[in-house]
Coordinates of C-alpha atoms and ligand atoms in Angstrom, one line a residue:
X956 CA 24.9 -26.2 64.2
X957 CA 26.5 -29.6 64.1
X958 CA 25.7 -29.8 60.4
X959 CA 27.6 -26.5 59.8
X960 CA 30.6 -27.8 61.8
X961 CA 30.7 -31.0 59.7
X962 CA 30.4 -29.1 56.5
X963 CA 33.3 -26.7 57.5
X964 CA 35.4 -29.7 58.6
X965 CA 35.0 -31.2 55.1
X966 CA 35.9 -27.9 53.5
X967 CA 39.1 -27.7 55.6
X968 CA 40.1 -31.2 54.5
X969 CA 39.5 -30.5 50.9
X970 CA 41.2 -27.1 50.6
X971 CA 44.8 -27.2 49.2
X972 CA 47.0 -24.4 50.6
X973 CA 49.7 -24.3 47.9
X974 CA 50.7 -20.6 48.0
X975 CA 50.7 -17.6 50.3
X976 CA 47.5 -16.0 48.9
X977 CA 45.3 -19.1 49.3
X978 CA 46.7 -19.5 52.8
X979 CA 45.9 -16.0 53.8
X980 CA 42.4 -16.2 52.4
X981 CA 41.9 -19.5 54.3
X982 CA 43.1 -17.9 57.6
X983 CA 40.8 -14.9 57.0
X984 CA 37.7 -17.0 56.2
X985 CA 38.1 -19.5 59.0
X986 CA 39.8 -17.9 61.9
X987 CA 39.8 -14.2 61.1
X988 CA 37.8 -11.9 63.4
X989 CA 34.6 -12.3 61.5
X990 CA 35.5 -15.8 60.1
X991 CA 33.4 -18.9 60.3
X992 CA 34.9 -20.3 63.5
X993 CA 34.8 -17.1 65.7
X994 CA 31.2 -16.5 64.4
X995 CA 30.3 -20.1 65.5
X996 CA 31.8 -19.5 68.9
X997 CA 29.7 -16.3 69.2
X998 CA 26.5 -18.3 68.5
X999 CA 27.7 -21.1 70.8
X1000 CA 27.4 -18.8 73.8
X1001 CA 23.7 -18.6 73.4
X1002 CA 23.1 -22.3 73.3
X1003 CA 21.5 -24.2 76.2
X1004 CA 23.9 -26.1 78.4
X1005 CA 22.7 -29.5 77.2
X1006 CA 23.6 -28.6 73.6
X1007 CA 26.9 -27.0 74.6
X1008 CA 28.1 -30.3 75.9
X1009 CA 27.7 -31.9 72.5
X1010 CA 28.6 -28.9 70.2
X1011 CA 31.6 -27.7 72.4
X1012 CA 34.0 -30.5 71.7
X1013 CA 33.1 -30.6 68.0
X1014 CA 33.6 -26.8 67.6
X1015 CA 36.9 -27.0 69.5
X1016 CA 38.2 -29.8 67.2
X1017 CA 37.1 -27.8 64.1
X1018 CA 39.2 -24.9 65.4
X1019 CA 42.2 -27.1 66.1
X1020 CA 42.0 -28.6 62.7
X1021 CA 41.9 -25.2 61.0
X1022 CA 44.8 -24.0 63.0
X1023 CA 46.8 -27.1 62.4
X1024 CA 46.2 -26.9 58.7
X1025 CA 47.4 -23.2 58.7
X1026 CA 50.5 -24.1 60.7
X1027 CA 51.5 -27.0 58.4
X1028 CA 50.9 -25.0 55.2
X1029 CA 52.9 -22.0 56.6
X1030 CA 55.8 -24.2 57.3
X1031 CA 55.7 -25.9 53.9
X1032 CA 55.4 -22.6 52.0
X1033 CA 58.3 -21.0 54.0
X1034 CA 60.6 -23.9 53.3
X1035 CA 59.8 -24.0 49.6
X1036 CA 60.4 -20.2 49.3
X1037 CA 63.7 -20.5 51.2
X1038 CA 64.9 -23.4 49.0
X1039 CA 63.9 -21.8 45.8
X1040 CA 65.9 -18.6 46.7
X1041 CA 69.0 -20.5 47.8
X1042 CA 69.0 -22.9 44.7
X1043 CA 68.2 -20.2 42.2
X1044 CA 69.8 -20.7 38.8
X1045 CA 72.7 -18.4 38.1
X1046 CA 71.5 -16.9 34.8
X1047 CA 74.9 -15.1 34.3
X1048 CA 76.7 -18.4 33.8
X1049 CA 77.6 -19.2 30.2
X1050 CA 75.3 -21.8 28.7
X1051 CA 76.4 -25.2 27.5
X1052 CA 77.1 -25.1 23.8
X1053 CA 75.3 -27.5 21.5
X1054 CA 77.2 -30.9 21.2
X1055 CA 79.2 -30.7 18.0
X1056 CA 79.2 -33.8 15.9
X1057 CA 82.0 -34.7 13.4
X1058 CA 82.2 -35.6 9.8
X1059 CA 83.4 -39.2 9.3
X1060 CA 87.1 -39.2 8.3
X1061 CA 86.3 -40.8 5.0
X1062 CA 83.8 -38.0 4.3
X1063 CA 86.5 -35.4 5.2
X1064 CA 88.9 -37.0 2.7
X1065 CA 86.3 -37.4 0.0
X1066 CA 85.3 -33.7 0.3
X1067 CA 88.9 -32.7 0.1
X1068 CA 89.5 -34.8 -3.0
X1069 CA 86.4 -33.5 -4.7
X1070 CA 87.3 -29.9 -4.1
X1071 CA 90.8 -30.5 -5.5
X1072 CA 89.5 -32.0 -8.7
X1073 CA 86.6 -29.5 -9.0
X1074 CA 89.2 -26.7 -9.1
X1075 CA 90.5 -28.2 -12.4
X1076 CA 87.1 -28.7 -14.0
X1077 CA 86.1 -32.3 -13.0
X1078 CA 82.4 -32.9 -12.3
X1079 CA 81.2 -35.2 -9.6
X1080 CA 79.1 -38.1 -11.1
X1081 CA 77.3 -40.9 -9.4
X1082 CA 76.6 -44.5 -10.3
X1083 CA 74.8 -47.5 -8.8
X1084 CA 76.4 -50.0 -6.3
X1085 CA 74.5 -52.9 -7.9
X1086 CA 75.6 -53.3 -11.5
X1087 CA 75.7 -55.9 -14.3
X1088 CA 78.8 -57.8 -15.4
X1089 CA 79.0 -55.4 -18.4
X1090 CA 79.5 -52.3 -16.4
X1091 CA 81.9 -53.8 -13.8
X1092 CA 83.9 -56.1 -16.1
X1093 CA 82.8 -56.6 -19.8
X1094 CA 82.9 -53.0 -21.0
X1095 CA 86.1 -52.4 -19.0
X1096 CA 87.9 -55.0 -21.2
X1097 CA 88.2 -57.7 -18.6
X1098 CA 88.9 -61.0 -20.3
X1099 CA 86.1 -63.6 -20.1
X1100 CA 88.2 -65.8 -17.7
X1101 CA 89.6 -62.9 -15.6
X1102 CA 90.0 -64.1 -12.0
X1103 CA 88.3 -61.0 -10.6
X1104 CA 85.1 -62.3 -12.1
X1105 CA 85.2 -65.3 -9.8
X1106 CA 82.9 -65.8 -6.8
X1107 CA 86.0 -65.6 -4.5
X1108 CA 86.4 -61.9 -5.4
X1109 CA 83.0 -60.7 -6.4
X1110 CA 79.7 -60.8 -4.6
X1111 CA 77.1 -62.0 -7.1
X1112 CA 73.5 -61.2 -6.4
X1113 CA 72.1 -63.0 -9.4
X1114 CA 73.5 -64.9 -12.3
X1115 CA 70.9 -64.4 -15.1
X1116 CA 70.5 -61.6 -15.8
X1117 CA 73.7 -60.9 -13.9
X1118 CA 73.6 -58.6 -10.9
X1119 CA 76.6 -58.0 -8.7
X1120 CA 78.0 -55.6 -6.1
X1121 CA 80.5 -53.4 -8.0
X1122 CA 84.1 -54.2 -7.1
X1123 CA 85.4 -50.8 -8.2
X1124 CA 84.1 -47.3 -9.0
X1125 CA 85.6 -47.7 -12.4
X1126 CA 82.1 -49.1 -13.4
X1127 CA 80.9 -45.5 -13.2
X1128 CA 83.2 -44.6 -16.1
X1129 CA 81.0 -46.8 -18.3
X1130 CA 77.6 -45.4 -17.1
X1131 CA 78.9 -41.9 -17.4
X1132 CA 80.1 -42.5 -21.0
X1133 CA 76.7 -43.9 -21.8
X1134 CA 75.0 -40.8 -20.7
X1135 CA 77.5 -38.0 -21.7
X1136 CA 79.2 -37.1 -24.9
X1137 CA 82.9 -36.2 -24.9
X1138 CA 84.6 -34.1 -23.8
X1139 CA 84.1 -35.7 -20.4
X1140 CA 85.9 -34.7 -17.2
X1141 CA 84.4 -36.6 -14.3
X1142 CA 85.1 -38.1 -10.9
X1143 CA 83.0 -40.5 -9.0
X1144 CA 83.3 -41.9 -5.5
X1145 CA 81.5 -44.4 -3.4
X1146 CA 81.5 -47.8 -1.7
X1147 CA 82.8 -50.9 -3.4
X1148 CA 82.6 -54.6 -2.4
X1149 CA 85.0 -57.5 -2.5
X1150 CA 84.7 -60.9 -1.1
X1151 CA 87.6 -60.6 1.4
X1152 CA 88.1 -61.6 5.0
X1153 CA 87.8 -58.6 7.4
X1154 CA 91.1 -57.7 9.0
X1155 CA 93.2 -54.6 9.9
X1156 CA 94.4 -54.5 6.2
X1157 CA 91.4 -55.8 4.2
X1158 CA 87.6 -55.5 4.3
X1159 CA 84.6 -56.7 2.3
X1160 CA 83.6 -53.1 1.6
X1161 CA 85.7 -49.9 1.2
X1162 CA 85.5 -46.7 -0.8
X1163 CA 87.1 -45.5 -4.0
X1164 CA 87.5 -42.4 -6.1
X1165 CA 87.7 -42.8 -9.9
X1166 CA 88.3 -40.2 -12.4
X1167 CA 88.5 -39.9 -16.2
X1168 CA 89.2 -37.3 -18.8
X1169 CA 88.1 -37.9 -22.4
X1170 CA 89.0 -35.3 -25.1
X1171 CA 90.8 -34.9 -28.3
X1172 CA 94.7 -35.4 -28.2
X1173 CA 94.9 -36.3 -24.5
X1174 CA 98.5 -37.3 -23.6
X1175 CA 100.1 -39.3 -20.9
X1176 CA 101.7 -36.0 -19.8
X1177 CA 98.2 -34.6 -19.2
X1178 CA 97.6 -37.6 -16.9
X1179 CA 100.9 -37.0 -15.1
X1180 CA 100.3 -33.3 -14.6
X1181 CA 96.8 -34.0 -13.2
X1182 CA 98.2 -36.6 -10.7
X1183 CA 101.1 -34.4 -9.6
X1184 CA 98.7 -31.5 -9.1
X1185 CA 96.4 -33.7 -7.0
X1186 CA 99.2 -35.2 -4.9
X1187 CA 100.8 -31.8 -4.1
X1188 CA 97.4 -30.3 -3.1
X1189 CA 96.5 -33.3 -1.0
X1190 CA 99.8 -34.2 0.6
X1191 CA 101.9 -31.1 0.2
X1192 CA 104.5 -29.8 -2.3
X1193 CA 107.4 -31.6 -0.5
X1194 CA 105.9 -35.0 -1.4
X1195 CA 107.9 -37.2 -3.8
X1196 CA 106.0 -39.0 -6.5
X1197 CA 106.9 -41.9 -8.7
X1198 CA 105.1 -43.7 -11.5
X1199 CA 105.6 -47.5 -11.9
X1200 CA 104.5 -49.4 -15.0
X1201 CA 101.6 -51.7 -14.2
X1202 CA 98.6 -53.4 -15.7
X1203 CA 94.9 -52.9 -15.7
X1204 CA 92.5 -54.3 -18.3
X1205 CA 90.9 -50.9 -18.9
X1206 CA 94.1 -48.8 -19.4
X1207 CA 97.0 -49.0 -21.8
X1208 CA 99.7 -48.1 -20.8
X1209 CA 98.9 -48.4 -17.1
X1210 CA 100.8 -47.1 -14.1
X1211 CA 100.7 -47.3 -10.3
X1212 CA 101.7 -44.2 -8.5
X1213 CA 103.6 -44.1 -5.2
X1214 CA 104.3 -41.2 -2.9
X1215 CA 107.0 -40.8 -0.3
X1216 CA 105.7 -42.2 3.0
X1217 CA 104.0 -39.4 5.0
X1218 CA 104.5 -41.2 8.3
X1219 CA 108.3 -41.6 8.3
X1220 CA 109.1 -38.9 5.6
X1221 CA 110.6 -41.7 3.4
X1222 CA 113.0 -43.1 6.0
X1223 CA 111.1 -46.4 6.4
X1224 CA 108.4 -47.6 8.8
X1225 CA 105.9 -50.4 9.1
X1226 CA 103.3 -48.6 7.0
X1227 CA 105.6 -48.3 4.0
X1228 CA 107.1 -51.7 4.8
X1229 CA 110.4 -50.0 5.2
X1230 CA 110.6 -48.9 1.6
X1231 CA 109.9 -45.2 2.1
X1232 CA 107.1 -45.4 -0.5
X1233 CA 103.4 -46.0 -0.4
X1234 CA 101.2 -46.8 -3.4
X1235 CA 98.2 -44.6 -3.6
X1236 CA 96.6 -44.9 -7.0
X1237 CA 96.3 -46.7 -10.3
X1238 CA 96.1 -44.8 -13.6
X1239 CA 96.6 -45.0 -17.3
X1240 CA 95.4 -44.1 -20.8
X1241 CA 91.9 -45.5 -21.4
X1242 CA 92.1 -48.6 -23.5
X1243 CA 90.5 -47.9 -26.9
X1244 CA 88.4 -51.1 -26.4
X1245 CA 86.7 -49.4 -23.5
X1246 CA 86.0 -46.3 -25.5
X1247 CA 84.6 -48.4 -28.3
X1248 CA 82.4 -50.3 -25.9
X1249 CA 80.9 -46.9 -24.9
X1250 CA 80.4 -46.1 -28.6
X1251 CA 83.0 -43.3 -28.5
X1252 CA 84.8 -42.5 -31.8
X1253 CA 88.4 -43.6 -31.1
X1254 CA 89.7 -41.8 -34.2
X1255 CA 88.7 -38.5 -32.6
X1256 CA 88.8 -39.1 -28.9
X1257 CA 91.1 -40.6 -26.3
X1258 CA 91.6 -40.2 -22.6
X1259 CA 93.1 -41.0 -19.3
X1260 CA 91.7 -42.5 -16.1
X1261 CA 92.8 -43.0 -12.5
X1262 CA 91.4 -44.6 -9.3
X1263 CA 92.3 -44.8 -5.7
X1264 CA 91.1 -46.1 -2.3
X1265 CA 89.8 -43.5 0.1
X1266 CA 90.7 -45.5 3.2
X1267 CA 94.3 -45.7 2.2
X1268 CA 94.5 -41.9 1.9
X1269 CA 92.7 -41.4 5.2
X1270 CA 95.0 -43.9 6.9
X1271 CA 98.0 -41.9 5.7
X1272 CA 96.6 -38.5 6.6
X1273 CA 95.4 -39.5 10.0
X1274 CA 97.9 -42.3 10.9
X1275 CA 95.1 -44.9 11.3
X1276 CA 96.5 -48.4 11.2
X1277 CA 93.3 -50.5 11.2
X1278 CA 90.7 -50.5 8.3
X1279 CA 88.0 -51.8 10.6
X1280 CA 87.9 -48.5 12.6
X1281 CA 86.2 -46.8 9.6
X1282 CA 83.1 -48.9 9.8
X1283 CA 82.8 -49.8 13.5
X1284 CA 81.5 -46.3 14.6
X1285 CA 83.3 -46.1 17.9
X1286 CA 82.3 -42.7 19.3
X1287 CA 85.8 -42.1 20.8
X1288 CA 87.4 -42.7 17.4
X1289 CA 84.9 -40.5 15.5
X1290 CA 85.1 -37.6 18.1
X1291 CA 88.8 -37.1 17.2
X1292 CA 87.7 -35.6 13.9
X1293 CA 85.4 -32.9 15.4
X1294 CA 88.0 -30.2 14.5
X1295 CA 88.6 -31.4 11.0
X1296 CA 85.5 -30.0 9.3
Ligands
DAH1490 N1 89.8 -50.0 -10.5 C1 91.1 -50.1 -10.0 C2 91.1 -50.9 -8.7 O1 90.1 -51.1 -8.2 C3 91.8 -48.8 -9.8 C4 92.0 -48.1 -11.1 C5 93.2 -48.2 -11.7 C6 91.1 -47.2 -11.6 C7 93.5 -47.5 -12.9 C8 91.3 -46.5 -12.8 C9 92.5 -46.7 -13.4 O2 90.4 -45.7 -13.3 O3 92.7 -46.1 -14.6 O4 92.2 -51.3 -8.3

């Protein structure tokens, strides 16, 4: 009998009473009316006294062990059931919505500008950020000794054959003219690079949008109408616009375009340097040399072009006063644009 007691003892130790059903079965098997332990007590009665002295205490401790195990398990299961009913999830509560990200402010402005120009038939074209001197300067009529070609302004990657980081998206005008035949109505946008110290007002990379229109009999008035349309759509019909004569190697005549300052409504503030005007783009009639460099027949075709900085427009639209914010990726800064999709 001592072997059976030891075997049962082992069984008690090894059984895990994790739920009510297993607990009840255990109780039934071990201490139920016809369970192992009562049956052993029955057989115990018939034993000779000498054996009873040895088996008695072992049998009693087996019973104690079984009862203690049942008591502990009952307590544990009861507390678990009680806590799971009190802390039950409230399934009627509204769920947490998915965390909404935001478009980058420069992307928002880019999308807006693209959609404005697409409405009047401009196609979006793309060009590489690494270009040769020809696409960035030569074909755009920059003189051989033009200061922009110097190391101080341009990031050269390689001298021979020349590879550099484009300093303006105007380079895309050349690659587009190489692959398309007029009439061309295209805008391009992307990152440009200049060797400048990083501060609130200048950066070594920023973004530009460049556009061009090549057709027969294009006039300066076509350019003006296009620019007026863009400015009214982008900044509102109440915006004042002024064209100032300027110079770019790739346009003749050239102009810079100012709009009345959005921040102070033209009264004067630090952004417009108290002039009431802010410059937003450069433009002009494409210089015939540029068209010839792209093998376009200048007796038949002419065109206009324009270019602007995206950061400048975003700064005006969102009252941002530090260029560095656009590339530092502070979550608190970016979150402000969640609603501007
Ligand atoms: N590329 C000029 C710049 O980076 C901007 C520009 C001016 C582009 C006149 C043009 C243009 O296409 O016609 O400052």
